[in-house]
Amino acid sequence: MTTRRDFLRNTALASAGIALSGIYTKTNAASYSRIVGANRKVNLAHIGIGNRGWEIINDFDKTKLANVVALCDVDLGAEHTQKAMAKFPNAKRFKDFREMFDKIGNEFEAVAIATPDFAHFPSVMLAIKEGKHVYVEKPMGRTFNEVELMIKAARKYPKVVTQMGNQGHSEGNYFQFKAWKEAGIIKDVTAITAHMNNARRWHGWDPNIKKFPGAEPIPETMDWDTWLSAQSYHDYNKDFHYGQWRCWYDFGMGALGDWGAHILDTAHEFLDLGLPEEVNPVKLSKHNEYFFPMSSTIEFKFPKRGKMPPVVITWYDGVDNIPPVPEGYGVSELDPNIPSVGGGKIQPAKLNPGKEIYSKNLIFKGGSHGSTLSIIPDDKAREMERKLPVVPKSPSNHFANFLLACQGEEKTRSPFEIAGPLSQVFCLGVAVQRLNRRIVFDRKTKRVVDDVFADAFLTGAPPRKGWEHFYEI
């Protein structure tokens, strides 16, 4: 286990050198075809093809706008990757995304990345520098600095189309929030309660953990070294694999990183929240240094922005950590846009994933993903009904939006310039969860104030040997 002293020394070195160094300008022969004609399909490579990867493969396929030319996964022999290979038998197959770029980089124009949170960064950075359009699942990266470098890379290569996979940015709530904000229905927001209180853990681990679980035999078909990506070496254990990775600080972003984008994305964008100036750990149940608390309450404080007042967002997760709701809330309906959690059913008797938005004169309640807002209580909703503007329908779903943007027909609704700061909010929240202390943040310098260790934590430990160059823009 890395000691705090080692961590601080190593991250300081990373901050001074690797993480922010150099200018990397390599492009390949495919860069001329960054924008393709609208009359033909986008040549697409998928990185991560099992579980969530399989789901987005189908979502992209339904658009009829993509031609799958390559499938990449570290375990092509696993049961969960077989469906994708059977569906696209002519697609070329790779275990290592680096080999895929080297061997057939001139055969695809875009990549869709559905690897674990910690492994997003290297493939995203390589794709951008090679002139490939990028669709990546949320959150963009595991550390604040990784996301910052992705934002800078996208800015350096403006012809590359980027999209983070928070589907609500192409569904009802996105267009409703935008229309209600522009019409002055949503204004003077001062507080938001966000909650994901369904079971989202797949284990019964002891939070009094003192070390990582022991080594187990690596599956014969799996390239464990490539799965680890730039992360420091860990022995293989089944509890690091599949959905389990999300629970560990070294690999995932917990419930906040998993669901925060689906619940808070529209409020973050249209209220121009940017980055918080303070993050507080209100409650961290069974905190430890290895995996996420069993429940968390985290407070994010955002300053005044122009004429908009300061906003406090309070995040709740954990089955035993259900927040209070305002009088007249009504019932927490199930919404078909909200998927199951870890394969389990959402319980309608409990408060479902969502948010309550408090403004000077109105209270709004909403769910997750594309779920639209409603005004509460009912009598206030009826009073406001005639004042509500017409909400336009989405011209495309999130996957079609990306592919149409690759063709020059649309602009992505969740590009890195928008999705990046949102992801960084979650990175700051995770830092508070792991360090179990308050963070004061300077929004201009993007540094933690008066806490050297927490500031170094935003960069994280340096990458493994051989992966350093991905951290150069």
PDB file of C-alpha atoms in Angstrom, residues 117 120-121 124-125 128 139-155 164 253 275 415-428 446 458-459 471 473:
ATOM      1  CA  ASP A 117     -13.634   4.901 -15.238  1.00  0.00           C
ATOM      2  CA  HIS A 120     -10.927   6.166 -20.011  1.00  0.00           C
ATOM      3  CA  PHE A 121      -8.023   8.579 -20.058  1.00  0.00           C
ATOM      4  CA  VAL A 124      -9.369   9.175 -25.058  1.00  0.00           C
ATOM      5  CA  MET A 125      -6.068  11.058 -25.275  1.00  0.00           C
ATOM      6  CA  ILE A 128      -7.887  12.887 -29.863  1.00  0.00           C
ATOM      7  CA  PRO A 139     -17.483  10.292 -15.977  1.00  0.00           C
ATOM      8  CA  MET A 140     -14.774  11.477 -18.364  1.00  0.00           C
ATOM      9  CA  GLY A 141     -11.890  10.544 -16.069  1.00  0.00           C
ATOM     10  CA  ARG A 142     -11.004   9.404 -12.566  1.00  0.00           C
ATOM     11  CA  THR A 143      -8.914  12.385 -11.463  1.00  0.00           C
ATOM     12  CA  PHE A 144      -9.377  16.130 -11.758  1.00  0.00           C
ATOM     13  CA  ASN A 145      -6.131  16.472 -13.689  1.00  0.00           C
ATOM     14  CA  GLU A 146      -7.034  13.743 -16.183  1.00  0.00           C
ATOM     15  CA  VAL A 147     -10.233  15.580 -17.035  1.00  0.00           C
ATOM     16  CA  GLU A 148      -8.370  18.881 -17.267  1.00  0.00           C
ATOM     17  CA  LEU A 149      -5.944  17.364 -19.781  1.00  0.00           C
ATOM     18  CA  MET A 150      -8.843  15.951 -21.821  1.00  0.00           C
ATOM     19  CA  ILE A 151     -10.450  19.401 -21.966  1.00  0.00           C
ATOM     20  CA  LYS A 152      -7.162  20.937 -23.105  1.00  0.00           C
ATOM     21  CA  ALA A 153      -6.609  18.210 -25.710  1.00  0.00           C
ATOM     22  CA  ALA A 154     -10.096  18.719 -27.164  1.00  0.00           C
ATOM     23  CA  ARG A 155      -9.423  22.453 -27.286  1.00  0.00           C
ATOM     24  CA  MET A 164     -19.575  12.216 -22.914  1.00  0.00           C
ATOM     25  CA  MET A 253     -15.872   7.030  -8.999  1.00  0.00           C
ATOM     26  CA  LEU A 275     -16.556  24.437 -10.289  1.00  0.00           C
ATOM     27  CA  PRO A 415     -18.792  17.936 -25.572  1.00  0.00           C
ATOM     28  CA  PHE A 416     -15.779  17.932 -23.293  1.00  0.00           C
ATOM     29  CA  GLU A 417     -15.969  21.697 -22.769  1.00  0.00           C
ATOM     30  CA  ILE A 418     -19.363  21.147 -21.067  1.00  0.00           C
ATOM     31  CA  ALA A 419     -18.957  17.627 -19.671  1.00  0.00           C
ATOM     32  CA  GLY A 420     -15.436  18.265 -18.383  1.00  0.00           C
ATOM     33  CA  PRO A 421     -16.233  20.747 -15.593  1.00  0.00           C
ATOM     34  CA  LEU A 422     -19.202  18.571 -14.581  1.00  0.00           C
ATOM     35  CA  SER A 423     -16.884  15.565 -14.268  1.00  0.00           C
ATOM     36  CA  GLN A 424     -14.420  17.668 -12.287  1.00  0.00           C
ATOM     37  CA  VAL A 425     -17.154  18.502  -9.766  1.00  0.00           C
ATOM     38  CA  PHE A 426     -17.463  14.767  -9.126  1.00  0.00           C
ATOM     39  CA  CYS A 427     -13.674  14.392  -8.906  1.00  0.00           C
ATOM     40  CA  LEU A 428     -13.672  16.999  -6.133  1.00  0.00           C
ATOM     41  CA  LYS A 446      -8.060  25.283 -10.129  1.00  0.00           C
ATOM     42  CA  LEU A 458      -6.214  16.179  -7.765  1.00  0.00           C
ATOM     43  CA  THR A 459      -3.318  15.035  -9.938  1.00  0.00           C
ATOM     44  CA  TYR A 471      -0.299  12.590 -20.169  1.00  0.00           C
ATOM     45  CA  ILE A 473      -1.017  17.064 -24.844  1.00  0.00           C
TER      46      ILE A 473
END
